[in-house]
Each structure stands twice: as C-alpha cells, then as structure tokens.
XYZ file of C-alpha atoms in Angstrom:
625
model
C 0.000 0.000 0.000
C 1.241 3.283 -0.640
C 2.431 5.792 1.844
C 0.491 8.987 2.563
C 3.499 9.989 4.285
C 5.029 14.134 3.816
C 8.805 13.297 2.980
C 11.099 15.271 4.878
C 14.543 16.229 4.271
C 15.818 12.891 5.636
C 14.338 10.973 2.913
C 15.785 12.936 0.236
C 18.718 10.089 -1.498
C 21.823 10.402 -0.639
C 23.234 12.056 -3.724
C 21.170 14.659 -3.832
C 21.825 15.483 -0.197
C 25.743 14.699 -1.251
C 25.193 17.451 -4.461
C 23.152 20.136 -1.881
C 25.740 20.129 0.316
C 28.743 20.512 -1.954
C 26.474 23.339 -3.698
C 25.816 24.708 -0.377
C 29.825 25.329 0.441
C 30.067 26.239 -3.383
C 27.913 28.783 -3.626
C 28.854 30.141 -0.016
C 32.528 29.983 -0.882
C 32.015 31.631 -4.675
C 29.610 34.548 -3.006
C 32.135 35.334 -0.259
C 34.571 35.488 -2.745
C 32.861 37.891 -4.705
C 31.588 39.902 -1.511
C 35.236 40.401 -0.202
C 36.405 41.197 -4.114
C 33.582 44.333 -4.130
C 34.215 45.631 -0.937
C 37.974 45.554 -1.927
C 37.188 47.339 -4.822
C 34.777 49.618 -3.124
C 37.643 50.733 -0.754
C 40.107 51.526 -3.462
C 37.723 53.543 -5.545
C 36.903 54.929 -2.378
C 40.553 55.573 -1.433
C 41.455 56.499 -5.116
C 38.334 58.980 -4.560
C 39.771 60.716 -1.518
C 43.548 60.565 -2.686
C 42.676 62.660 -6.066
C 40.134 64.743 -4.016
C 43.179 65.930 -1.760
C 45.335 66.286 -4.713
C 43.229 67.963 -6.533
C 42.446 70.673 -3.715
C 45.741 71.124 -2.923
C 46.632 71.579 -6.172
C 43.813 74.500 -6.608
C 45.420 76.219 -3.154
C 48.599 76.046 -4.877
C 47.524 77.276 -8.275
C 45.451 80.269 -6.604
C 48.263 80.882 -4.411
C 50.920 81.433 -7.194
C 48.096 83.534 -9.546
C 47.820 85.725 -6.583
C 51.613 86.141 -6.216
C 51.958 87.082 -9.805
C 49.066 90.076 -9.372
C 50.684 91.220 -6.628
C 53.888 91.871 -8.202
C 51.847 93.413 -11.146
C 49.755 95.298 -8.382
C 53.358 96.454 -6.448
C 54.333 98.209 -10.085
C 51.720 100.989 -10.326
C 52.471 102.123 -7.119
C 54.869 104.684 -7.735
C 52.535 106.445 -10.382
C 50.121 106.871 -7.860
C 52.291 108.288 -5.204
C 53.090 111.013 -7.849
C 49.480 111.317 -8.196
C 49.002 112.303 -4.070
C 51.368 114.968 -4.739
C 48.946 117.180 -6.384
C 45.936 116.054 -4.826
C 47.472 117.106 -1.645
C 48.504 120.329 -3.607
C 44.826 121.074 -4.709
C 43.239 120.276 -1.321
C 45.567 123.011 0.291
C 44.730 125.597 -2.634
C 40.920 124.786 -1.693
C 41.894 125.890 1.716
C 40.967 122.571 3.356
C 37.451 122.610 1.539
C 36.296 119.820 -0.627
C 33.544 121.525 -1.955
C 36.008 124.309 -3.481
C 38.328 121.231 -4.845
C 38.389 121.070 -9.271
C 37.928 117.947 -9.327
C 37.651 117.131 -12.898
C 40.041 119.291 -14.194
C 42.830 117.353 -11.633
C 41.431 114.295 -13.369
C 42.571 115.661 -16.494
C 45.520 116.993 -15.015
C 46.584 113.542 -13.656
C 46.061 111.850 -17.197
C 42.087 111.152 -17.130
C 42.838 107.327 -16.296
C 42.544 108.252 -12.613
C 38.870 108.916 -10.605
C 39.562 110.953 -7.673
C 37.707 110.330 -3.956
C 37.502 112.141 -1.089
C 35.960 109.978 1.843
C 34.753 111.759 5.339
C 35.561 111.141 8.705
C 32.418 109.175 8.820
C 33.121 106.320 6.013
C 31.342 108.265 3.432
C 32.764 109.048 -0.632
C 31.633 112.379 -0.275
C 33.147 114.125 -3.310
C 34.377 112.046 -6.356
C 34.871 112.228 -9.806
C 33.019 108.815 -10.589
C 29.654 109.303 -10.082
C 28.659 105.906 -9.472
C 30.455 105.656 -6.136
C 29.288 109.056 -4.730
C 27.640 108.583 -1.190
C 29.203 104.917 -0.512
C 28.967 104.119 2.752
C 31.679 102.131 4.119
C 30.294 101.524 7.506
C 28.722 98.517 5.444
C 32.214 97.135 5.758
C 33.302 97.069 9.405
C 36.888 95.676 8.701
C 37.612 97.871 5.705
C 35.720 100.983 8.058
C 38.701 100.316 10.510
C 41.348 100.363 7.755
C 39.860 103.672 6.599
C 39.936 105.004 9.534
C 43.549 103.400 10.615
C 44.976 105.030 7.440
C 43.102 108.559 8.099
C 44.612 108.589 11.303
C 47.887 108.247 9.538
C 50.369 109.852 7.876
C 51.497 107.698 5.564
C 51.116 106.763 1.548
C 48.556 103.269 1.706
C 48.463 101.070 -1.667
C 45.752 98.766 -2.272
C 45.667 95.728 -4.605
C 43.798 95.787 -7.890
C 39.982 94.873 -7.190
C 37.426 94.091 -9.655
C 33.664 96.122 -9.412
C 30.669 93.222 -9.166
C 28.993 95.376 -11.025
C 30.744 96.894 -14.099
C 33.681 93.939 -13.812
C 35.747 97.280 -14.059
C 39.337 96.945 -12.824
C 40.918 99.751 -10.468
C 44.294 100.031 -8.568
C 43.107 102.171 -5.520
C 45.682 104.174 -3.198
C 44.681 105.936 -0.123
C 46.815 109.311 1.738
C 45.394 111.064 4.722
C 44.939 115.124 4.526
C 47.077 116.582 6.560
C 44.125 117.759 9.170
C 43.087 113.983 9.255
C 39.754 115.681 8.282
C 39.548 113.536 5.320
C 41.078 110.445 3.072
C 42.004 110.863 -0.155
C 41.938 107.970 -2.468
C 43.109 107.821 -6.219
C 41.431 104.863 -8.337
C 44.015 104.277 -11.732
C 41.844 102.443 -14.278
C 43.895 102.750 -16.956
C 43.261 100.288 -20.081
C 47.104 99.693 -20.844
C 47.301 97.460 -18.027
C 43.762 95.740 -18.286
C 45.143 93.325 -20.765
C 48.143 92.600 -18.947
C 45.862 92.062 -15.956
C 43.285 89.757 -17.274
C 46.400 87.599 -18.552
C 47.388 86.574 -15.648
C 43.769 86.782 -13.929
C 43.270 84.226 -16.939
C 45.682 81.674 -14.806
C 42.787 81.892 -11.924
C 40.651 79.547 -13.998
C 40.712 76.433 -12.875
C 38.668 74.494 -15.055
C 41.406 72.150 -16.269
C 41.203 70.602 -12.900
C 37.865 69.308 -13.718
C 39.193 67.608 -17.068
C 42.168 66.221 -14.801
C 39.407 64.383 -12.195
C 36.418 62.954 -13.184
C 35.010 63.213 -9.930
C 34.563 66.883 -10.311
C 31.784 67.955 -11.589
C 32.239 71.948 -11.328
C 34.268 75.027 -9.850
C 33.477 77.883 -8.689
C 35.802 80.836 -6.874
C 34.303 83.405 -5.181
C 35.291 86.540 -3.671
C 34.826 87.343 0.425
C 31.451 89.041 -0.572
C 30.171 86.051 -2.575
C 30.129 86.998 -5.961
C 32.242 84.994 -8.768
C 35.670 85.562 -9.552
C 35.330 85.005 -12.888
C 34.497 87.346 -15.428
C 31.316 86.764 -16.531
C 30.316 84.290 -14.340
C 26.894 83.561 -12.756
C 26.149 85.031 -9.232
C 26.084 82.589 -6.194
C 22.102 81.888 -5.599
C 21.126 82.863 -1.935
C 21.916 80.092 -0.226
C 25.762 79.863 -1.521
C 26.047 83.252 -0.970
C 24.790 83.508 3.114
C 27.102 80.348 3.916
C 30.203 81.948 1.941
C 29.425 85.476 3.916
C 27.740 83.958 6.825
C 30.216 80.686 8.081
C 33.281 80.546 5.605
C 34.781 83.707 5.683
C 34.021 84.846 9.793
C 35.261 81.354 10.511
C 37.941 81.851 7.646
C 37.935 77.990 7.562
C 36.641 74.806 5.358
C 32.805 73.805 4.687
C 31.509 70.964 3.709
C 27.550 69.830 2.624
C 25.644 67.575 0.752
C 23.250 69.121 -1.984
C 19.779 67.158 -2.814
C 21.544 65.717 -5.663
C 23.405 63.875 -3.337
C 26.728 65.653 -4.876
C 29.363 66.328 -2.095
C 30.795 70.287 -2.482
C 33.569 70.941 -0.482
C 34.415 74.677 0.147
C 37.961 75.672 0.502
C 38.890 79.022 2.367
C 42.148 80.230 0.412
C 43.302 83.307 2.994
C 44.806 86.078 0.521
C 44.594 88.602 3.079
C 48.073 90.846 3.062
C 48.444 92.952 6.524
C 49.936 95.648 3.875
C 46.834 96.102 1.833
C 43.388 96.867 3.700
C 41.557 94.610 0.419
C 40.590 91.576 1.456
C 41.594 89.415 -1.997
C 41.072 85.693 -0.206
C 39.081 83.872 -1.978
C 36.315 80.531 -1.472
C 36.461 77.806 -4.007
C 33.522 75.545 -4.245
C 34.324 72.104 -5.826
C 31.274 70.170 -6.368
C 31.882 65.620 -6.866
C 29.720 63.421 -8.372
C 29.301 60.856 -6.150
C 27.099 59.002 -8.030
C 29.752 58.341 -10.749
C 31.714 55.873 -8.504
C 28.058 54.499 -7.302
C 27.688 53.842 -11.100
C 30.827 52.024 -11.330
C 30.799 50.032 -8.185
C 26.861 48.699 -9.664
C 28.706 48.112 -13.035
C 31.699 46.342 -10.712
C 28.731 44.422 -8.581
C 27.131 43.345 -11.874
C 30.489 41.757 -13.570
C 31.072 40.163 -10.380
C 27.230 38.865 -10.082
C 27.628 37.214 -13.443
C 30.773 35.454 -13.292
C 29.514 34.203 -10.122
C 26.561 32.748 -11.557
C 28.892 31.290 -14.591
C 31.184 29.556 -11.789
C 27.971 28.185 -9.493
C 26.379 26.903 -12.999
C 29.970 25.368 -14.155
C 30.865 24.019 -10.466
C 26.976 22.408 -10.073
C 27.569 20.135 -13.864
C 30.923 19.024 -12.215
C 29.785 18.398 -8.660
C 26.372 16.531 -10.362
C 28.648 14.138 -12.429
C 31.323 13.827 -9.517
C 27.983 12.803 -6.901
C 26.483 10.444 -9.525
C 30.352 8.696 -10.012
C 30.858 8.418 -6.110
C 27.564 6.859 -4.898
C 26.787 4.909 -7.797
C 28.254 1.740 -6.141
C 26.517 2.933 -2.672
C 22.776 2.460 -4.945
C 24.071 -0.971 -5.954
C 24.851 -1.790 -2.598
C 21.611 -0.506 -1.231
C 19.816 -2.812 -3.584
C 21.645 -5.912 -2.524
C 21.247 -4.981 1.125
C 17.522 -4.941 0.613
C 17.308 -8.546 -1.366
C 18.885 -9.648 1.892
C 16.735 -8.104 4.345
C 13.926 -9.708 2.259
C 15.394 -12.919 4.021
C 17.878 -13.747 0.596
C 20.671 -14.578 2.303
C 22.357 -16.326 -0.068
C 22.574 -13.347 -2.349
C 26.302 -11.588 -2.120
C 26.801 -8.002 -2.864
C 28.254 -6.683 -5.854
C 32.257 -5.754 -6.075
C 32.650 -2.496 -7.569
C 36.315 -0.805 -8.874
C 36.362 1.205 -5.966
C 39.044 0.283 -3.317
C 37.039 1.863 -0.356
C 33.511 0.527 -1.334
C 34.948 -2.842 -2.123
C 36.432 -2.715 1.538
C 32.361 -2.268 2.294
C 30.864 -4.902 -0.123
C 33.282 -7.500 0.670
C 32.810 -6.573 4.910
C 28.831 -7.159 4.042
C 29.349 -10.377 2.931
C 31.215 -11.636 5.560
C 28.552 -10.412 7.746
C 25.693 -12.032 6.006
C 27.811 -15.254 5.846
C 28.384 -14.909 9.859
C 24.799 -13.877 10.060
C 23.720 -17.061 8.321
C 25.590 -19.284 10.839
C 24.702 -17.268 13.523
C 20.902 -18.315 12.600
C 21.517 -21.729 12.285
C 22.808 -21.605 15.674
C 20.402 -19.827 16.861
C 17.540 -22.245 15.612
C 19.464 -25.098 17.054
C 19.595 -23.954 20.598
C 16.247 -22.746 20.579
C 14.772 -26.020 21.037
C 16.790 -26.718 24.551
C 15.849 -22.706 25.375
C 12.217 -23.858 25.281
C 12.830 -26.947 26.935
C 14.575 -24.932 30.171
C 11.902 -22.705 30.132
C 9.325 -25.076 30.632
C 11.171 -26.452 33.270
C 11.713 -23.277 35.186
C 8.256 -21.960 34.747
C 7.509 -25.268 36.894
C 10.152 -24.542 39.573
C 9.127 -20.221 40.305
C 5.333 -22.017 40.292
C 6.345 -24.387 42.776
C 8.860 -21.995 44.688
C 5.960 -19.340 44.605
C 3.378 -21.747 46.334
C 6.206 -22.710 48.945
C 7.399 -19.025 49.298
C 3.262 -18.230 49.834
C 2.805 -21.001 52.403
C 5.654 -20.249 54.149
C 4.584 -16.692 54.967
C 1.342 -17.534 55.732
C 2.531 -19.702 57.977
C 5.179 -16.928 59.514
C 2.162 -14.714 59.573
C 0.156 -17.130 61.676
C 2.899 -17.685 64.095
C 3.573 -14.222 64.266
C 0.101 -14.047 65.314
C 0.110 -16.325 67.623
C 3.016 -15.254 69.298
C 1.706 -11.192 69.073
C -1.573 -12.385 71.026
C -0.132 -15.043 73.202
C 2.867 -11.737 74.654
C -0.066 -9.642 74.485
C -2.047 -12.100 77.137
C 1.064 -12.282 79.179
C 1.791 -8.794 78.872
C -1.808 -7.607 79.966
C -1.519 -10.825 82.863
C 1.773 -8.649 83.995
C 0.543 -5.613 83.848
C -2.285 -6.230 85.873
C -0.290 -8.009 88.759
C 2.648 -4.531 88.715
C -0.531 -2.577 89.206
C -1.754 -4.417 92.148
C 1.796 -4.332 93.809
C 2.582 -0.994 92.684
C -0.457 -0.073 94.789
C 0.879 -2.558 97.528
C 4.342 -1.667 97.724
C 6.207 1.787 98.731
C 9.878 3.106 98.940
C 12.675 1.056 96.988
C 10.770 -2.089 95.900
C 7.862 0.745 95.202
C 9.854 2.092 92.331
C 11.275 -0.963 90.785
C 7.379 -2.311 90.138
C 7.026 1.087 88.548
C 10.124 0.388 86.173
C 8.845 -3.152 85.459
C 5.038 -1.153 84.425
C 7.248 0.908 81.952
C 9.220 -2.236 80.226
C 5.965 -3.992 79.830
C 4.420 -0.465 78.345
C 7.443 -0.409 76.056
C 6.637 -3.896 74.836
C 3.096 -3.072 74.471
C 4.051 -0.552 72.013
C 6.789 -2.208 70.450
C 4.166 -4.827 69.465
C 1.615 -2.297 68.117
C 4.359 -0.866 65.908
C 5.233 -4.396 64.383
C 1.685 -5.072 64.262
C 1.324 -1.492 62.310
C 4.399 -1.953 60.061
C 2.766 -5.185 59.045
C -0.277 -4.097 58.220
C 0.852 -1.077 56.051
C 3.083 -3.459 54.132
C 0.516 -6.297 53.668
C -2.456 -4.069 52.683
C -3.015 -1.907 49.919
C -3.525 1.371 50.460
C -7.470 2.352 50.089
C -7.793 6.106 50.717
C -10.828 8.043 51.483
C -11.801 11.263 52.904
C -11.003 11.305 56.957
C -12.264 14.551 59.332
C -9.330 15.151 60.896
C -10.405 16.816 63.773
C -12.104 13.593 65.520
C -9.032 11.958 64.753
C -6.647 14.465 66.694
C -9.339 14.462 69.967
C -9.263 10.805 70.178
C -5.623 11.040 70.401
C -5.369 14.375 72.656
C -8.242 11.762 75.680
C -5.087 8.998 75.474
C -3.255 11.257 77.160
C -5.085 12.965 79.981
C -2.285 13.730 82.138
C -0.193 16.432 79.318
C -1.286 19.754 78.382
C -2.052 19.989 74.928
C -3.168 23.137 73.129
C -5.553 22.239 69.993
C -7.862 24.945 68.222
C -9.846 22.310 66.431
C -10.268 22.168 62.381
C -13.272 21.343 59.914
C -10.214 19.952 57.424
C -11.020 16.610 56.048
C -8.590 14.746 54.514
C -7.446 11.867 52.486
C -6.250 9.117 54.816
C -7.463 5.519 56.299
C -7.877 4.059 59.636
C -3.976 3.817 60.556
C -4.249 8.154 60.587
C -4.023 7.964 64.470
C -1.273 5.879 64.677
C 0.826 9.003 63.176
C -0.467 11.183 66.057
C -0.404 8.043 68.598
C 3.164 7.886 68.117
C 4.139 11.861 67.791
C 2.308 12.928 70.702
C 3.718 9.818 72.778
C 7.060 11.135 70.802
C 6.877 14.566 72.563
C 5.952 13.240 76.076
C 8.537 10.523 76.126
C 11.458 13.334 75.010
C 9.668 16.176 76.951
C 9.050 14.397 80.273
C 5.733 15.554 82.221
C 5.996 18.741 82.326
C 6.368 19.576 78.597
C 3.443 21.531 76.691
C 2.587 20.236 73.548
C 0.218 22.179 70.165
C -1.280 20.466 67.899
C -2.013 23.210 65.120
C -3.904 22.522 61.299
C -3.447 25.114 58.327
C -4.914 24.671 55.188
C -2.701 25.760 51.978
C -4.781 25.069 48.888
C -4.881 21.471 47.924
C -3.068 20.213 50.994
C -3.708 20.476 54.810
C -0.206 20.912 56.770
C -0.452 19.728 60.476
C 1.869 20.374 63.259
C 2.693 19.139 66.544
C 5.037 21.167 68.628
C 6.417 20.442 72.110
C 8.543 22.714 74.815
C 10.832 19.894 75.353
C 14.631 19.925 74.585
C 14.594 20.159 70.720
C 15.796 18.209 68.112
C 19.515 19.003 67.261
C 20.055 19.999 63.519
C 22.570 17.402 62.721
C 19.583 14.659 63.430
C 16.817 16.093 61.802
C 17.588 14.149 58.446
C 18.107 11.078 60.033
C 15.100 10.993 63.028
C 12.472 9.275 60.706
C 14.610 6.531 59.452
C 14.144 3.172 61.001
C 15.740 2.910 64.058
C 16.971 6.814 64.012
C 14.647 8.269 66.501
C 17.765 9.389 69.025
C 20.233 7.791 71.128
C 19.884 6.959 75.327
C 17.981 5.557 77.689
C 14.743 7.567 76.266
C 15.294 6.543 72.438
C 14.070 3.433 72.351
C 14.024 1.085 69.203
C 12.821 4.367 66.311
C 9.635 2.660 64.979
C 7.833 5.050 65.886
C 8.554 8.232 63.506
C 9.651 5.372 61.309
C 5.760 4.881 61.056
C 4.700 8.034 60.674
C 6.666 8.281 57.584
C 5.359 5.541 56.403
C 1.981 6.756 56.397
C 2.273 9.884 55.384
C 4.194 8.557 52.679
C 1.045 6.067 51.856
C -0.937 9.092 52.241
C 0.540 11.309 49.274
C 2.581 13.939 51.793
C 5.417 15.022 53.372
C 6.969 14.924 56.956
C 10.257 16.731 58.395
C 11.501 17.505 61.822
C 12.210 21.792 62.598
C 12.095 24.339 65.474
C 8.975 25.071 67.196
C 11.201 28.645 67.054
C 13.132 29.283 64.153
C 16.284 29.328 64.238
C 16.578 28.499 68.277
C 16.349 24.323 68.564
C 16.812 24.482 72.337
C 13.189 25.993 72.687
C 11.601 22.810 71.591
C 10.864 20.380 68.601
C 8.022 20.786 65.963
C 6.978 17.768 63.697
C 4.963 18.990 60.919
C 3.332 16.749 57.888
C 1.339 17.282 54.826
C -2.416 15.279 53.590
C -4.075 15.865 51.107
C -7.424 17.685 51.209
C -10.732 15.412 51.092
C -13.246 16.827 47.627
C-alpha cells in the first residue's frame, strides 16, 4: 500500500543530499569570494576617490596661491605712479583751503592723465566728493573691517596702496591708493583704471581659472571661486544663488575655515577658504572655491563592478553544479548498488552476495557485508538449534518459580500465623503482667515501690513495640485504600489517650485523604513529645490549610531536636540515642503513612532558628473533595 506519508529532508537520497551540500559550500565559498572582491574594490575607488580629491584641492590652493603672487607683483608696479598722483591732490586740497567743496575735481582728473577717478571719503566712512559718479555717497560703515582700515589710514600719515579689485557690477578693474589730509579731516583715495594694463591684468587673472582641474578628475563635476562678498571671480560668471552666498558670507569667511555639505543631488561640495589677506593692503583678496563631486559616478561604477562580479559568479555556481552533479552520480553509484543488494537480503535472501565495484574503499564495504551475512547465516543456524533446549529450560523453570511461589506463599502464611500467635499469646502475658505490677505498685512503697514502677514501663514499652510491628505489618501487607477522613475527631481521640499532658488544639473542619492507621501518626508523635519532653512539657497540635493540601503540626517545649539529626530521626531505628530513644519505629511509622498518604513529613524548630526551645513535627495530607 502506498504511503500517505510528507517526505522530509531525511528521505531525500543520498546524492542529492551529497550534491546540496557541496552546492551549499560552493555557492557560499564563490559569493564570499565575490563579496570580499567588491568591498575591496569599493575601498580603493573609495581611497582612489579621496587621494585625487586631496590632490586635486591642494593643487587648486597652490595654483590660486601662485596667480595671486603674480598680481601682486603686477599690483606692487603701479604704485609709484600713484604716489606722484598724491602729490597734487594734496597740492589742490591746500589751494581749496581745506574745503572739498572748493576742490576742481575734474580738471585734476585731467591733469593727472584722465585714467585716474579721484575720492575724497569723510571722517564718517562716506565718498563724499568724487569724480566717478557711481560711487558718490558709498557708505563704508557697510564694511566694518575695511571701516577700521579707513579710519587706521586717516589717522595716519602715511602713503597706503591697495591691490587691484574688480567692481561686481561693471567687472571694471581699479588700482586704488589711499593718503590722509594733513588735518586727518579727510582720506584721499586715487582709483588708476587705466586700459594699458587691463590686458596685462586679465592675462594673468586668466591663470585663476581652474577648469582644467575638472578635465584632470572625473570626480569633479564643477568650480566655482568666489570673492569674500560672494560673488564669482570670474568674469562673466553667474552670481552665487542665496543660499551659496549667506554660507560663503555667513560661516566661511568669519570662521575663515573649510565647509563641507551635501546638496539634494546627493553631490558632495567641499568649500575651501584660500586666505589672501596681506596685513599691507586693507583689500581683502582671499578667496572661497567651491568644488562640487559626483558621487554618483563611482556608485555607477561600483553597480557596473557588482554586476560583472554577479555574473561570473553565476557562470562559476552553474559550471561548479555540472561538475559536482557528475562527480555525486560517479561516487555513490556503487553505494545504490549496494543498497539494492542490502535490501534482497533483508527480504530474508541470504544467499545473495553483494556486488564488487572498482572502488578500493567501497569494495572494503561490499566484501565486509558479505562476511557479515555469511556470519549472520551461521549465527541463525545456531540460533535455531539452541532454541529447542531454550524452550525446553523454560518449561522447566516456569515449573520450579510455580512451585517456589506456592512454597514461598505457604511459608509466609505460615510466619504470619505464628507471628500471630506469638503477638496475642505476649499480648495475654503482657496484659496478665501488667495487671499483677498494678496491684503491687499499689501494695508496695519506697525502693521495691519504684522498681514495680520500672517493670510497668518495660511492659508499656513492649506493648508498644508490638503495636508498631503489628502497624508496620499491616501497612506493608495491605493496599492502600484512601478516602476522605475529618481530621479533627481523629486528633481528639488522640489528645483523651493522654489525659495527664497539656495539649493546646484549636480544632479544624479539614477533612482529609487518609485511612484508619491516621491515628497511629499522632499516637506515636504525641507519645514522641511526652517521652522526650518528660511531664511537664506543653505540647500544640495546630492545622493550616494551603490550597490542595492540609499541613499539620505538633510542637512540644521539650529539649529540641539538634540539627545534625533532623535528616536522620524518621529513618528506622533513628529516633535518638539513650535511655529515652528506644528502638525508632515510631517516627519510622509516621513516615510511612504519610508517605502512603501522598505527603510530606520533616523535623524543625517550634522557634526558628533556636532548637533548644523545643521540637516541631509537621506533615502534609491531602485535602478530602
């Protein structure tokens, strides 16, 4: 009939488990090949990246550095012209007697060569007179460093060059030169903006242009230089949009150090702060270059790396699982024709042999499985052979337990009876005894007074003695058949056998599972406390219920139970050692029975902690439905 069975994973055959497995740790070891390859080549592109990133902007420090050198050799050369030039401005002021306003301006314009505007700046920042109408009313105080240097150089006496600057607005360039009146009153400034030298100029401002940088990485996607104000260098160039311009003016050039951001193109642009600043020259020519990287361009060749390596992985798992297929199939083609002999002889064919194969190891396994089928053969026939005298011995012994088992039964019954006999016949004599101490004990006085007393206790001691045999017995011999008990007639039935000891008992509506030999547990720990505690010990009897079980205990004020004999005081014969210890049946009992009863019984402190203030027994039943 055929199988409804799911197969699992352990009924696949064993070459296709051989061919996943070799797959497995081929494919594992081919992708963690091509895993550490990529990241290796994703940290040199990534180091390549960062290498010609630093080049590059060192290379654009360098470059502005040496353009800037070059201008201000070109800037130094004018100089002298211009100092000629303060000589009659200086001249002109003092013919106006001090007063701007009486100053021919225009005419000294022409005087000086008409290439030069003329300025005259206030105490207060202010162009107030000039011959280039454009700048008239400037207010420097828009400038608070180039205010002070004004005002430094006002303050002064001395002849103040400036470097050639470039107006945002007309693109115009001007060599300015500043010399103070002689009152201080005012600042005179020449601007030369002569078109001789704007050629020469714009030649080497050409070398600022840094665009072959951008050919030289192709990381770089753009760049831009711009002044400390945030417009372009370049001539023509687009202004810096809003943004640009606030963190060139706002962060770069009050920190006068490095920025970097992140646009929403996810381009990196990395702003370097080139410091121009001369403490000769109160222009400010540093300069900010923004360099902007396409990151995505090494993104788009590490997926065009992840993609090479993706395929020729695939191409080596494809080529390695043809190889490993014919490889499995090769190896455990001889295990299949073993498996197929093996299972004509478990069909009981033991004559049929295995086939050898041409494989040194598997012929090793063939040859070993015939020998054991050939060992297993003789084995059987030996086997058969001796089952006949197995059968035979059996018979015979199944006779012999039978007839041991009906001696072994007759030979306790007849123990039992004599035991019997004996227990009722020392129980006569006993009671016979007892009865004849009592009558001398009331007889007698002094000395022989006390040894009838003794003689009462011996034949006491037997009394109980047999009781406990007669107990152990019974628990042994019968089969435990529990039902539910009240516990508190129990305990009272107990508490009247003892009239003479004060016992404390609260009472309990607690029923319990149990059977008639219950009392014998409190029989023997109440008699337990009295023997240890002599007559004037106080004993409690207290019940608590605890969910399913009922835990009862009997505390005494006698001397306590020392802690190195609690584990051993309800093994048989380990109730205590003297004259007061008797034989031990007695809590030997009691564990019996609370045993048969489905609980627990231990020995502690009736205070915790403090054994010399008395013993406590305490036991768990069951609870009664």
């Amino acid at each position: 009939m055929k199988s409804d069975r799911i197969p699992n994973p352990r009924d696949w055959p064993f070459v296709s488990l051989l061919i996943v497995a070799i797959l497995l740790i081929v494919i594992t070891t081919i992708g963690l090949l091509a895993v550490h390859d990529y990241i290796l080549a994703e940290e040199r592109m990534t180091s390549d990246l960062g290498t010609l990133q630093d080049v590059t902007e060192k290379s654009v420090r360098e470059s502005i550095v040496d353009v800037d050198t070059g201008l201000k050799l070109f800037d130094d050369s004018l100089n002298l012209r211009l100092q000629r030039g303060f000589l009659l401005f200086l001249e002109e002021y003092e013919r106006a007697g001090g007063d701007p306003s009486q100053m021919n301006l225009p005419a000294l314009k022409d005087e000086l060569g008409g290439d030069m505007d003329l300025y005259i700046i206030n105490s207060s920042g202010v162009i107030e007179y000039t011959t280039y109408p454009p700048d008239r009313g400037l207010d420097f105080r828009n400038v608070p460093g180039f205010y002070d240097e004004l005002t430094r150089m006002r303050l002064g006496d001395e002849f103040s060059p400036d470097r050639v600057v470039y107006e945002p607005a007309t693109g115009q360039v001007r060599k300015y030169a500043y010399m103070p009146t002689p009152d201080h009153r005012y600042l005179l400034e020449l601007g030369l903006a002569p078109d001789a030298f704007m050629e020469e100029r714009n030649r080497l401002r050409s070398q600022e242009s840094t665009q072959e940088f951008v050919a030289m990485n192709p990381y770089l996607d753009s760049i831009r230089v711009y002044d400390i104000f945030g417009n372009p260098v370049e001539a023509g160039g687009d202004p810096a949009d809003a943004r640009t311009r606030a963190l060139i003016t706002g962060t770069i050039i009050p920190g006068r150090t490095d920025y970097a951001v992140q646009d929403e193109h996810g381009r990196r642009i990395q702003y370097l702060f080139i410091d121009l600043k001369d403490p000769d020259y109160p222009s400010d020519p540093s300069v900010v270059v923004e360099l902007t990287y396409d990151t995505g361009l090494i993104q788009s060749q590490l997926d065009q790396l992840l993609y090479s390596r993706a395929v020729v992985a695939i191409l080596a798992i494809v080529l390695s699982s043809a190889v490993i297929f014919l490889v499995a199939r090769r190896l455990t083609r001889p295990l299949e024709e073993i498996i197929d002999d093996v299972d004509v002889i478990a069909q009981g064919n033991l004559d049929h042999t295995v086939r050898l194969s041409a494989t040194r190891e598997v012929m090793k396994l063939e040859r070993s499985i015939n020998t054991m089928v050939a060992n297993l053969k003789d084995a059987i026939s030996r086997l058969r052979d001796s089952e006949e005298t197995i059968r035979e011995y059996s018979g015979r012994l199944e006779e012999q337990v039978e007839a041991r088992t009906v001696e072994l039964q007759e030979s306790t019954e007849r123990a039992n009876l004599y035991l019997d006999i004996m227990t009722h016949d020392i129980k006569n004599t006993i009671s016979t005894a007892t009865l004849y101490t009592d009558l001398l004990t009331e007889e007698l006085e002094g000395e022989q007074r006390n040894y009838t007393e003794k003689v009462q206790k011996s034949l006491k001691k037997s009394v109980e003695i047999i009781r406990n045999v007669n107990t152990i017995r019974q628990i042994r011999e019968e089969a435990a058949v529990l039902g539910p008990v009240a516990l508190d007639p129990v305990i009272r039935a107990e508490i009247e056998h003892f009239p003479d000891v004060r016992i404390t008992y609260a009472g309990t509506t607690a029923r319990v599972l149990a059977d008639d030999l219950l009392s014998e547990v409190f029989t023997n720990l109440i008699g337990n406390a009295v023997k240890f505690g002599g007559p004037a010990v106080e004993i409690a009897i207290r019940v608590e219920e605890h969910g399913g079980d009922v835990l009862v205990s009997v505390e005494d004020t006698g001397p306590g139970i020392p802690d190195e004999k609690k584990p051993y005081l309800f093994t048989r014969f380990g109730a205590g050692e003297g004259e007061k210890s008797g034989l031990g049946l007695g809590l030997y009992i009691c564990r019996m029975l609370i045993t048969r009863y489905g609980g627990r019984i231990w020995a502690d402190d009736r205070v915790e902690g403090r054994p010399e203030e008395g013993a406590a027994v305490r036991f768990t039943l069951r609870k009664a439905a």
